[in-house]
Amino acid sequence: MRLTRRYRFSASHRLNTPALSLEENRRLYGKCNNPYGHGHDYVLDVTVEGPLDASGQVIDREALDALVRERVLRRLDHKNLNADVPELAAGVPTTENLAAVIRGTLAEGWPLAGRLKGVRISETDRNIFELEA
Ligand code: NI
């Protein structure tokens, strides 16, 4: 059985690669290279998989919510991804990289019954990124 649980958070970022020139960065990232950054209302889907437990559920949803809140939302919501998230500060906070950070953070010592199957993040209606766990 597979369950996908949806969460939302808002954060800002600026996409810029220091190794590239101003012009190259503008061409590569377009508006996302705006020097003062910009925000997104991200939608995060976390999918877990496993057999049903004695309660007839695949996972304790409150426990999953607590885990996502503690490990992900608390660290990302209303934050500047360039400055506030150490794993992203050294690179470019694209949503591809953000998805990898979230997956890694959630997967580390996964404490719940049912296993993490993957994460999906919508940055906009048209940009949706998925990563298998
Ligand atoms: Ni952006």
Short mmCIF file of C-alpha atoms and ligand atoms in Angstrom, two decimals:
data_model
loop_
_atom_site.label_atom_id
_atom_site.label_comp_id
_atom_site.label_asym_id
_atom_site.label_seq_id
_atom_site.Cartn_x
_atom_site.Cartn_y
_atom_site.Cartn_z
CA MET A 1 0.00 0.00 0.00
CA ARG A 2 1.23 3.47 -0.78
CA LEU A 3 0.23 6.72 0.91
CA THR A 4 1.11 10.21 -0.26
CA ARG A 5 0.80 12.98 2.26
CA ARG A 6 0.88 16.65 1.15
CA TYR A 7 2.59 19.56 2.89
CA ARG A 8 3.18 23.19 1.99
CA PHE A 9 5.92 25.65 2.74
CA SER A 10 7.10 29.00 1.43
CA ALA A 11 10.70 29.94 0.89
CA SER A 12 12.86 32.26 -1.17
CA HIS A 13 15.91 31.56 -3.30
CA ARG A 14 18.21 32.94 -5.93
CA LEU A 15 19.68 30.73 -8.63
CA ASN A 16 23.25 31.73 -9.41
CA THR A 17 26.40 29.81 -10.24
CA PRO A 18 29.49 31.74 -9.11
CA ALA A 19 31.66 30.03 -11.75
CA LEU A 20 29.60 31.66 -14.52
CA SER A 21 29.53 35.28 -15.66
CA LEU A 22 26.65 37.62 -14.95
CA GLU A 23 25.43 37.22 -18.52
CA GLU A 24 25.69 33.43 -18.46
CA ASN A 25 23.81 33.25 -15.17
CA ARG A 26 21.06 35.48 -16.57
CA ARG A 27 20.78 33.33 -19.67
CA LEU A 28 20.77 30.07 -17.69
CA TYR A 29 18.37 30.97 -14.88
CA GLY A 30 16.35 33.86 -16.33
CA LYS A 31 14.16 35.57 -13.75
CA CYS A 32 15.36 33.14 -11.09
CA ASN A 33 18.73 34.93 -11.24
CA ASN A 34 17.20 38.21 -10.00
CA PRO A 35 19.84 39.54 -7.56
CA TYR A 36 17.37 40.00 -4.70
CA GLY A 37 15.79 36.56 -4.99
CA HIS A 38 12.13 35.60 -5.14
CA GLY A 39 9.74 33.30 -3.33
CA HIS A 40 7.81 30.14 -4.07
CA ASP A 41 4.90 28.43 -2.38
CA TYR A 42 6.20 24.89 -2.57
CA VAL A 43 3.96 21.83 -2.36
CA LEU A 44 5.75 18.79 -0.95
CA ASP A 45 4.35 15.29 -1.39
CA VAL A 46 5.90 12.56 0.72
CA THR A 47 5.10 8.99 -0.31
CA VAL A 48 5.49 6.02 2.01
CA GLU A 49 4.91 2.36 1.28
CA GLY A 50 4.43 -0.81 3.26
CA PRO A 51 1.99 -3.40 4.55
CA LEU A 52 -1.01 -2.37 6.60
CA ASP A 53 -0.58 -2.46 10.37
CA ALA A 54 -3.08 -3.82 12.89
CA SER A 55 -5.00 -0.54 12.67
CA GLY A 56 -5.51 -1.05 8.94
CA GLN A 57 -3.21 1.83 8.02
CA VAL A 58 0.06 1.96 6.14
CA ILE A 59 1.57 4.51 8.49
CA ASP A 60 0.74 6.56 11.56
CA ARG A 61 -0.06 9.85 9.85
CA GLU A 62 0.49 11.94 12.95
CA ALA A 63 3.95 10.44 13.38
CA LEU A 64 4.71 11.15 9.72
CA ASP A 65 3.46 14.73 10.08
CA ALA A 66 5.62 15.24 13.16
CA LEU A 67 8.68 13.90 11.33
CA VAL A 68 8.13 16.10 8.26
CA ARG A 69 7.42 19.11 10.45
CA GLU A 70 10.54 18.60 12.54
CA ARG A 71 13.00 17.62 9.82
CA VAL A 72 11.73 19.59 6.84
CA LEU A 73 9.13 22.30 7.40
CA ARG A 74 10.78 23.80 10.47
CA ARG A 75 14.02 24.15 8.53
CA LEU A 76 12.55 25.46 5.26
CA ASP A 77 9.34 27.35 5.85
CA HIS A 78 9.78 31.13 5.49
CA LYS A 79 13.51 30.70 5.02
CA ASN A 80 16.01 31.90 2.48
CA LEU A 81 17.27 28.68 0.89
CA ASN A 82 20.59 30.26 -0.12
CA ALA A 83 21.43 31.43 3.38
CA ASP A 84 19.47 29.33 5.86
CA VAL A 85 20.01 25.78 4.62
CA PRO A 86 23.65 24.70 4.97
CA GLU A 87 23.31 21.80 2.49
CA LEU A 88 22.18 24.26 -0.18
CA ALA A 89 24.41 27.19 0.70
CA ALA A 90 27.41 25.68 -1.07
CA GLY A 91 25.53 24.96 -4.28
CA VAL A 92 22.57 26.30 -6.22
CA PRO A 93 19.17 26.00 -4.48
CA THR A 94 17.33 24.64 -7.50
CA THR A 95 14.28 22.59 -6.66
CA GLU A 96 16.18 19.53 -7.92
CA ASN A 97 18.77 20.09 -5.20
CA LEU A 98 16.09 20.96 -2.68
CA ALA A 99 14.33 17.65 -3.38
CA ALA A 100 17.59 15.77 -2.78
CA VAL A 101 18.13 17.56 0.54
CA ILE A 102 14.58 16.79 1.68
CA ARG A 103 14.83 13.15 0.66
CA GLY A 104 18.18 12.77 2.42
CA THR A 105 16.94 14.48 5.57
CA LEU A 106 13.83 12.33 5.74
CA ALA A 107 15.58 9.07 4.90
CA GLU A 108 18.28 9.44 7.54
CA GLY A 109 17.59 6.83 10.20
CA TRP A 110 13.95 6.63 9.03
CA PRO A 111 12.13 5.93 12.30
CA LEU A 112 8.66 4.95 11.13
CA ALA A 113 6.99 1.70 10.11
CA GLY A 114 6.45 1.73 6.37
CA ARG A 115 9.30 2.90 4.20
CA LEU A 116 9.94 6.18 2.45
CA LYS A 117 9.14 5.68 -1.23
CA GLY A 118 9.92 9.14 -2.57
CA VAL A 119 9.31 12.86 -2.51
CA ARG A 120 7.75 15.18 -5.06
CA ILE A 121 7.98 18.95 -4.96
CA SER A 122 5.95 21.41 -6.98
CA GLU A 123 7.73 24.72 -7.31
CA THR A 124 5.07 26.13 -9.64
CA ASP A 125 2.13 24.59 -11.48
CA ARG A 126 4.50 23.76 -14.31
CA ASN A 127 7.66 22.66 -12.46
CA ILE A 128 7.25 19.43 -10.54
CA PHE A 129 10.22 17.36 -9.40
CA GLU A 130 10.20 13.78 -8.20
CA LEU A 131 12.85 11.74 -6.50
CA GLU A 132 12.65 8.09 -5.51
CA ALA A 133 13.93 7.29 -2.05
NI NI B 1 12.62 30.24 -8.34
#
